[in-house]
Amino acid sequence: MTAVASGPIVLIGAGNMGGAMLSGWLKSGVKGADILVIDPGPPPAMAQLIADNGVRHATSAPEGIEAAVIFIAVKPQVMEAVLPPLKTLVGASTVIVSVAAGKTLAFIESHLGAAATVRAMPNTPAMIGRGVTGAFANARVSAAQRSQVHDLLKVSGPVEWVETEADIDAVTAVSGSGPAYVFYLVECMAEAGRKAGLQADLAMRLARETVAGAGELLHQSPDDASKLRQNVTSPGGTTAAALAVLMADDGMQPLFDKAIAAARQRAEELAG
């Protein structure tokens, strides 16, 4: 972990995502005394984690503190109320990291002033250390700050930096919302299995474990997805028959094209 600059890492919000980040930071070697959590009522498990590790906790922004990093992990709909009181924490060397979907750098700057700011888009597997995060840094973020932010984000999985803020909307559509697509795939496979004659609970177990296992194989294998697909597909076999449907001109690819485009458009609308 990159050494923390002067001032604490301030975590705003200790819910699912903020709590996952806090747990990851502590496991990676960040000292509890270097972290300040601001949350009016952290969940019991997070409150215990805070207490056990000597993490400082406040219900609102304390006076007289200049943060090294302000990590904002609250829901987008409460950002309007949460941001203004944080301005007292922002100093010349502070870097702000927001994981609130749809909230632009301009929106954050309108409340916290012109500062080094990063927009990040993790996804829910971050809660088990298996997420992926897309991130964009504005021009005020120094190389050292970017390295520090990268270290803070990577505790939940790989970090991919994008070249423009607009790319964050595409990241949101692909990986931010992506876990829901995979979960729905499991639902569809299970329902198709039920219609093929399996008991519903058995079909769900088969679909769930198949997708989980395939994901782990993809994670561990050096081969890309197309190669792994080909490895499973015998010419003229059952898999090939199914793929002939899924890979048809009106199959999964055009459907995913439409789905990703719809999600990106919605992200752009939310961003204003």
mmCIF file of C-alpha atoms in Angstrom:
data_model
loop_
_atom_site.group_PDB
_atom_site.id
_atom_site.type_symbol
_atom_site.label_atom_id
_atom_site.label_comp_id
_atom_site.label_asym_id
_atom_site.label_seq_id
_atom_site.Cartn_x
_atom_site.Cartn_y
_atom_site.Cartn_z
ATOM 1 C CA MET A 1 0.000 0.000 0.000
ATOM 2 C CA THR A 2 1.334 3.419 -0.954
ATOM 3 C CA ALA A 3 2.241 5.507 2.081
ATOM 4 C CA VAL A 4 -0.603 7.760 3.184
ATOM 5 C CA ALA A 5 -0.013 11.478 2.705
ATOM 6 C CA SER A 6 -0.379 13.846 5.654
ATOM 7 C CA GLY A 7 -3.904 13.652 7.012
ATOM 8 C CA PRO A 8 -6.253 10.709 7.390
ATOM 9 C CA ILE A 9 -8.161 8.651 4.870
ATOM 10 C CA VAL A 10 -11.723 9.814 5.469
ATOM 11 C CA LEU A 11 -14.441 7.328 4.562
ATOM 12 C CA ILE A 12 -17.902 8.826 4.125
ATOM 13 C CA GLY A 13 -20.443 6.046 4.600
ATOM 14 C CA ALA A 14 -19.866 2.618 6.145
ATOM 15 C CA GLY A 15 -22.602 0.692 4.345
ATOM 16 C CA ASN A 16 -22.006 -2.291 2.068
ATOM 17 C CA MET A 17 -19.507 -0.699 -0.299
ATOM 18 C CA GLY A 18 -17.829 1.574 2.230
ATOM 19 C CA GLY A 19 -17.619 -1.257 4.730
ATOM 20 C CA ALA A 20 -16.063 -3.548 2.125
ATOM 21 C CA MET A 21 -13.449 -0.914 1.331
ATOM 22 C CA LEU A 22 -12.698 -0.327 5.013
ATOM 23 C CA SER A 23 -12.249 -4.037 5.638
ATOM 24 C CA GLY A 24 -9.964 -4.308 2.618
ATOM 25 C CA TRP A 25 -7.832 -1.350 3.690
ATOM 26 C CA LEU A 26 -7.304 -2.792 7.147
ATOM 27 C CA LYS A 27 -6.376 -6.202 5.729
ATOM 28 C CA SER A 28 -3.909 -4.557 3.325
ATOM 29 C CA GLY A 29 -2.041 -2.898 6.172
ATOM 30 C CA VAL A 30 -3.552 0.548 6.571
ATOM 31 C CA LYS A 31 -3.524 1.415 10.266
ATOM 32 C CA GLY A 32 -6.858 2.052 11.883
ATOM 33 C CA ALA A 33 -5.530 5.283 13.361
ATOM 34 C CA ASP A 34 -4.989 6.593 9.810
ATOM 35 C CA ILE A 35 -8.679 6.196 8.944
ATOM 36 C CA LEU A 36 -11.625 8.359 9.945
ATOM 37 C CA VAL A 37 -15.122 7.024 9.244
ATOM 38 C CA ILE A 38 -17.932 9.555 9.070
ATOM 39 C CA ASP A 39 -21.315 7.855 9.339
ATOM 40 C CA PRO A 40 -24.205 8.770 11.663
ATOM 41 C CA GLY A 41 -25.064 5.118 12.257
ATOM 42 C CA PRO A 42 -22.783 2.414 10.886
ATOM 43 C CA PRO A 43 -24.226 -1.123 10.803
ATOM 44 C CA PRO A 44 -23.354 -3.234 13.865
ATOM 45 C CA ALA A 45 -20.723 -5.290 12.034
ATOM 46 C CA MET A 46 -19.002 -2.132 10.799
ATOM 47 C CA ALA A 47 -19.218 -0.497 14.219
ATOM 48 C CA GLN A 48 -17.466 -3.552 15.667
ATOM 49 C CA LEU A 49 -14.803 -3.473 12.930
ATOM 50 C CA ILE A 50 -14.208 0.211 13.639
ATOM 51 C CA ALA A 51 -13.890 -0.383 17.375
ATOM 52 C CA ASP A 52 -11.689 -3.483 17.072
ATOM 53 C CA ASN A 53 -9.159 -1.768 14.807
ATOM 54 C CA GLY A 54 -8.835 1.625 16.446
ATOM 55 C CA VAL A 55 -10.489 3.411 13.523
ATOM 56 C CA ARG A 56 -11.675 6.894 14.366
ATOM 57 C CA HIS A 57 -15.411 7.455 14.000
ATOM 58 C CA ALA A 58 -17.508 10.610 13.822
ATOM 59 C CA THR A 59 -21.161 11.212 13.020
ATOM 60 C CA SER A 60 -20.351 14.382 11.072
ATOM 61 C CA ALA A 61 -17.286 16.139 9.685
ATOM 62 C CA PRO A 62 -15.087 17.259 12.589
ATOM 63 C CA GLU A 63 -13.345 20.616 12.549
ATOM 64 C CA GLY A 64 -9.611 21.097 12.164
ATOM 65 C CA ILE A 65 -8.915 18.086 9.918
ATOM 66 C CA GLU A 66 -7.475 18.171 6.409
ATOM 67 C CA ALA A 67 -7.927 14.804 4.726
ATOM 68 C CA ALA A 68 -5.357 13.102 2.540
ATOM 69 C CA VAL A 69 -8.176 11.203 0.821
ATOM 70 C CA ILE A 70 -11.932 11.640 1.080
ATOM 71 C CA PHE A 71 -13.629 8.438 -0.068
ATOM 72 C CA ILE A 72 -17.338 9.076 -0.645
ATOM 73 C CA ALA A 73 -19.351 5.834 -0.495
ATOM 74 C CA VAL A 74 -22.948 6.980 -0.098
ATOM 75 C CA LYS A 75 -25.964 6.552 -2.363
ATOM 76 C CA PRO A 76 -26.254 9.093 -5.206
ATOM 77 C CA GLN A 77 -29.603 10.395 -3.972
ATOM 78 C CA VAL A 78 -28.106 11.653 -0.689
ATOM 79 C CA MET A 79 -25.007 13.286 -2.201
ATOM 80 C CA GLU A 80 -26.686 16.695 -2.367
ATOM 81 C CA ALA A 81 -27.046 16.706 1.415
ATOM 82 C CA VAL A 82 -23.821 14.875 2.283
ATOM 83 C CA LEU A 83 -21.269 16.873 0.283
ATOM 84 C CA PRO A 84 -21.501 20.481 1.553
ATOM 85 C CA PRO A 85 -20.410 19.761 5.158
ATOM 86 C CA LEU A 86 -17.335 17.928 3.840
ATOM 87 C CA LYS A 87 -15.803 21.043 2.321
ATOM 88 C CA THR A 88 -13.983 21.818 5.569
ATOM 89 C CA LEU A 89 -12.004 18.567 5.125
ATOM 90 C CA VAL A 90 -10.673 19.528 1.684
ATOM 91 C CA GLY A 91 -7.174 20.990 1.623
ATOM 92 C CA ALA A 92 -4.625 21.753 -1.083
ATOM 93 C CA SER A 93 -3.291 18.175 -1.064
ATOM 94 C CA THR A 94 -6.618 16.337 -0.649
ATOM 95 C CA VAL A 95 -7.840 13.902 -3.292
ATOM 96 C CA ILE A 96 -11.555 13.136 -3.421
ATOM 97 C CA VAL A 97 -12.824 9.727 -4.582
ATOM 98 C CA SER A 98 -16.524 9.243 -5.344
ATOM 99 C CA VAL A 99 -18.198 5.911 -6.057
ATOM 100 C CA ALA A 100 -21.672 7.460 -6.417
ATOM 101 C CA ALA A 101 -23.116 6.449 -9.798
ATOM 102 C CA GLY A 102 -24.125 9.292 -12.073
ATOM 103 C CA LYS A 103 -22.615 12.097 -10.015
ATOM 104 C CA THR A 104 -20.214 14.002 -12.250
ATOM 105 C CA LEU A 105 -16.968 15.749 -11.408
ATOM 106 C CA ALA A 106 -18.742 19.045 -12.055
ATOM 107 C CA PHE A 107 -21.412 18.144 -9.490
ATOM 108 C CA ILE A 108 -18.803 17.221 -6.889
ATOM 109 C CA GLU A 109 -16.782 20.364 -7.629
ATOM 110 C CA SER A 110 -19.886 22.535 -7.245
ATOM 111 C CA HIS A 111 -20.067 21.432 -3.601
ATOM 112 C CA LEU A 112 -16.442 20.823 -2.624
ATOM 113 C CA GLY A 113 -14.584 23.279 -4.848
ATOM 114 C CA ALA A 114 -11.829 22.720 -7.392
ATOM 115 C CA ALA A 115 -9.868 19.758 -6.064
ATOM 116 C CA ALA A 116 -8.105 16.613 -7.209
ATOM 117 C CA THR A 117 -11.049 14.280 -7.806
ATOM 118 C CA VAL A 118 -11.547 10.705 -8.999
ATOM 119 C CA ARG A 119 -14.798 9.124 -10.124
ATOM 120 C CA ALA A 120 -14.779 5.392 -9.532
ATOM 121 C CA MET A 121 -17.307 2.719 -10.435
ATOM 122 C CA PRO A 122 -16.880 -0.556 -8.532
ATOM 123 C CA ASN A 123 -19.388 -3.385 -8.671
ATOM 124 C CA THR A 124 -21.019 -5.492 -5.987
ATOM 125 C CA PRO A 125 -18.493 -8.385 -6.008
ATOM 126 C CA ALA A 126 -16.182 -5.797 -4.441
ATOM 127 C CA MET A 127 -17.885 -6.801 -1.196
ATOM 128 C CA ILE A 128 -16.049 -10.145 -1.344
ATOM 129 C CA GLY A 129 -12.827 -8.778 -2.816
ATOM 130 C CA ARG A 130 -13.700 -9.974 -6.326
ATOM 131 C CA GLY A 131 -14.958 -6.795 -7.929
ATOM 132 C CA VAL A 132 -13.578 -4.666 -10.742
ATOM 133 C CA THR A 133 -13.454 -0.872 -10.677
ATOM 134 C CA GLY A 134 -13.341 1.653 -13.483
ATOM 135 C CA ALA A 135 -11.832 5.011 -12.529
ATOM 136 C CA PHE A 136 -11.256 8.449 -14.054
ATOM 137 C CA ALA A 137 -9.050 11.146 -12.554
ATOM 138 C CA ASN A 138 -9.358 14.846 -13.309
ATOM 139 C CA ALA A 139 -6.335 16.910 -14.321
ATOM 140 C CA ARG A 140 -5.656 18.017 -10.734
ATOM 141 C CA VAL A 141 -4.848 14.468 -9.580
ATOM 142 C CA SER A 142 -1.086 14.013 -9.277
ATOM 143 C CA ALA A 143 0.753 10.807 -10.114
ATOM 144 C CA ALA A 144 1.294 10.164 -6.408
ATOM 145 C CA GLN A 145 -2.391 10.713 -5.626
ATOM 146 C CA ARG A 146 -3.448 8.436 -8.463
ATOM 147 C CA SER A 147 -1.138 5.726 -7.152
ATOM 148 C CA GLN A 148 -2.561 6.109 -3.658
ATOM 149 C CA VAL A 149 -6.147 5.954 -4.929
ATOM 150 C CA HIS A 150 -5.297 2.904 -7.045
ATOM 151 C CA ASP A 151 -3.990 1.145 -3.940
ATOM 152 C CA LEU A 152 -7.123 2.024 -1.985
ATOM 153 C CA LEU A 153 -9.426 0.771 -4.742
ATOM 154 C CA LYS A 154 -7.557 -2.419 -5.625
ATOM 155 C CA VAL A 155 -8.328 -4.037 -2.263
ATOM 156 C CA SER A 156 -11.665 -5.020 -3.818
ATOM 157 C CA GLY A 157 -10.256 -6.245 -7.141
ATOM 158 C CA PRO A 158 -8.597 -4.949 -10.327
ATOM 159 C CA VAL A 159 -8.742 -1.244 -11.182
ATOM 160 C CA GLU A 160 -9.060 -0.031 -14.782
ATOM 161 C CA TRP A 161 -8.381 3.672 -15.504
ATOM 162 C CA VAL A 162 -10.325 5.223 -18.382
ATOM 163 C CA GLU A 163 -9.356 8.178 -20.530
ATOM 164 C CA THR A 164 -12.489 10.335 -20.338
ATOM 165 C CA GLU A 165 -15.188 10.939 -17.757
ATOM 166 C CA ALA A 166 -17.795 9.870 -20.327
ATOM 167 C CA ASP A 167 -16.188 6.419 -20.339
ATOM 168 C CA ILE A 168 -17.404 5.958 -16.770
ATOM 169 C CA ASP A 169 -20.965 5.711 -18.137
ATOM 170 C CA ALA A 170 -19.881 2.792 -20.334
ATOM 171 C CA VAL A 171 -18.063 1.200 -17.381
ATOM 172 C CA THR A 172 -21.279 1.544 -15.374
ATOM 173 C CA ALA A 173 -23.215 -0.193 -18.147
ATOM 174 C CA VAL A 174 -20.760 -3.084 -18.554
ATOM 175 C CA SER A 175 -19.278 -3.899 -15.153
ATOM 176 C CA GLY A 176 -21.172 -1.687 -12.701
ATOM 177 C CA SER A 177 -24.532 -3.178 -13.680
ATOM 178 C CA GLY A 178 -22.973 -6.369 -15.039
ATOM 179 C CA PRO A 179 -23.448 -8.630 -12.003
ATOM 180 C CA ALA A 180 -27.214 -8.270 -12.420
ATOM 181 C CA TYR A 181 -26.935 -9.548 -15.996
ATOM 182 C CA VAL A 182 -25.080 -12.627 -14.775
ATOM 183 C CA PHE A 183 -27.605 -13.253 -12.015
ATOM 184 C CA TYR A 184 -30.406 -12.979 -14.562
ATOM 185 C CA LEU A 185 -28.562 -15.464 -16.788
ATOM 186 C CA VAL A 186 -28.723 -17.927 -13.896
ATOM 187 C CA GLU A 187 -32.464 -17.287 -13.563
ATOM 188 C CA CYS A 188 -32.991 -17.867 -17.295
ATOM 189 C CA MET A 189 -30.920 -21.063 -17.346
ATOM 190 C CA ALA A 190 -32.796 -22.405 -14.332
ATOM 191 C CA GLU A 191 -36.185 -21.599 -15.840
ATOM 192 C CA ALA A 192 -35.195 -23.244 -19.126
ATOM 193 C CA GLY A 193 -34.067 -26.291 -17.163
ATOM 194 C CA ARG A 194 -37.417 -26.423 -15.381
ATOM 195 C CA LYS A 195 -39.217 -26.278 -18.715
ATOM 196 C CA ALA A 196 -36.986 -29.123 -19.905
ATOM 197 C CA GLY A 197 -38.329 -31.316 -17.106
ATOM 198 C CA LEU A 198 -36.070 -30.719 -14.095
ATOM 199 C CA GLN A 199 -37.364 -29.881 -10.644
ATOM 200 C CA ALA A 200 -37.148 -26.125 -10.172
ATOM 201 C CA ASP A 201 -34.797 -26.265 -7.187
ATOM 202 C CA LEU A 202 -32.468 -28.704 -8.934
ATOM 203 C CA ALA A 203 -32.437 -26.584 -12.095
ATOM 204 C CA MET A 204 -31.511 -23.536 -10.016
ATOM 205 C CA ARG A 205 -28.695 -25.355 -8.214
ATOM 206 C CA LEU A 206 -27.284 -26.608 -11.506
ATOM 207 C CA ALA A 207 -27.472 -23.175 -13.122
ATOM 208 C CA ARG A 208 -26.043 -21.372 -10.111
ATOM 209 C CA GLU A 209 -23.066 -23.676 -9.685
ATOM 210 C CA THR A 210 -22.398 -23.804 -13.416
ATOM 211 C CA VAL A 211 -22.140 -20.024 -13.695
ATOM 212 C CA ALA A 212 -20.112 -19.730 -10.491
ATOM 213 C CA GLY A 213 -17.734 -22.469 -11.611
ATOM 214 C CA ALA A 214 -17.376 -21.081 -15.124
ATOM 215 C CA GLY A 215 -16.608 -17.663 -13.651
ATOM 216 C CA GLU A 216 -13.898 -19.124 -11.438
ATOM 217 C CA LEU A 217 -12.410 -21.025 -14.389
ATOM 218 C CA LEU A 218 -12.362 -17.791 -16.387
ATOM 219 C CA HIS A 219 -10.719 -16.060 -13.425
ATOM 220 C CA GLN A 220 -7.971 -18.655 -13.068
ATOM 221 C CA SER A 221 -7.333 -19.569 -16.703
ATOM 222 C CA PRO A 222 -4.845 -17.668 -18.899
ATOM 223 C CA ASP A 223 -7.129 -18.325 -21.892
ATOM 224 C CA ASP A 224 -9.639 -15.735 -23.058
ATOM 225 C CA ALA A 225 -13.384 -16.335 -23.003
ATOM 226 C CA SER A 226 -13.629 -17.358 -26.664
ATOM 227 C CA LYS A 227 -10.948 -20.024 -26.210
ATOM 228 C CA LEU A 228 -12.651 -21.416 -23.118
ATOM 229 C CA ARG A 229 -15.942 -21.504 -25.015
ATOM 230 C CA GLN A 230 -14.327 -23.389 -27.878
ATOM 231 C CA ASN A 231 -12.807 -25.883 -25.431
ATOM 232 C CA VAL A 232 -16.302 -26.845 -24.268
ATOM 233 C CA THR A 233 -17.784 -27.057 -27.760
ATOM 234 C CA SER A 234 -17.468 -30.344 -29.647
ATOM 235 C CA PRO A 235 -18.391 -30.110 -33.342
ATOM 236 C CA GLY A 236 -21.914 -31.353 -33.857
ATOM 237 C CA GLY A 237 -22.464 -31.807 -30.121
ATOM 238 C CA THR A 238 -25.022 -30.524 -27.633
ATOM 239 C CA THR A 239 -23.106 -27.336 -26.783
ATOM 240 C CA ALA A 240 -22.752 -26.498 -30.474
ATOM 241 C CA ALA A 241 -26.513 -26.909 -30.915
ATOM 242 C CA ALA A 242 -27.216 -24.475 -28.112
ATOM 243 C CA LEU A 243 -24.595 -21.977 -29.294
ATOM 244 C CA ALA A 244 -26.085 -22.009 -32.790
ATOM 245 C CA VAL A 245 -29.145 -20.391 -31.182
ATOM 246 C CA LEU A 246 -27.301 -18.073 -28.796
ATOM 247 C CA MET A 247 -24.846 -16.879 -31.458
ATOM 248 C CA ALA A 248 -27.398 -16.416 -34.246
ATOM 249 C CA ASP A 249 -27.882 -13.006 -35.846
ATOM 250 C CA ASP A 250 -30.818 -12.419 -33.505
ATOM 251 C CA GLY A 251 -29.162 -14.106 -30.527
ATOM 252 C CA MET A 252 -27.329 -12.801 -27.472
ATOM 253 C CA GLN A 253 -24.939 -10.269 -29.045
ATOM 254 C CA PRO A 254 -27.570 -7.874 -30.442
ATOM 255 C CA LEU A 255 -29.559 -8.251 -27.223
ATOM 256 C CA PHE A 256 -26.513 -7.315 -25.139
ATOM 257 C CA ASP A 257 -25.739 -4.453 -27.507
ATOM 258 C CA LYS A 258 -29.199 -3.028 -26.807
ATOM 259 C CA ALA A 259 -28.958 -3.687 -23.069
ATOM 260 C CA ILE A 260 -25.555 -2.018 -22.659
ATOM 261 C CA ALA A 261 -26.660 0.939 -24.785
ATOM 262 C CA ALA A 262 -29.784 1.353 -22.627
ATOM 263 C CA ALA A 263 -27.772 1.216 -19.407
ATOM 264 C CA ARG A 264 -25.241 3.728 -20.727
ATOM 265 C CA GLN A 265 -27.984 6.092 -21.855
ATOM 266 C CA ARG A 266 -29.572 5.906 -18.408
ATOM 267 C CA ALA A 267 -26.204 6.614 -16.766
ATOM 268 C CA GLU A 268 -25.837 9.685 -18.979
ATOM 269 C CA GLU A 269 -29.351 10.829 -18.057
ATOM 270 C CA LEU A 270 -28.631 10.437 -14.342
ATOM 271 C CA ALA A 271 -25.449 12.446 -14.764
ATOM 272 C CA GLY A 272 -27.433 15.268 -16.338
#
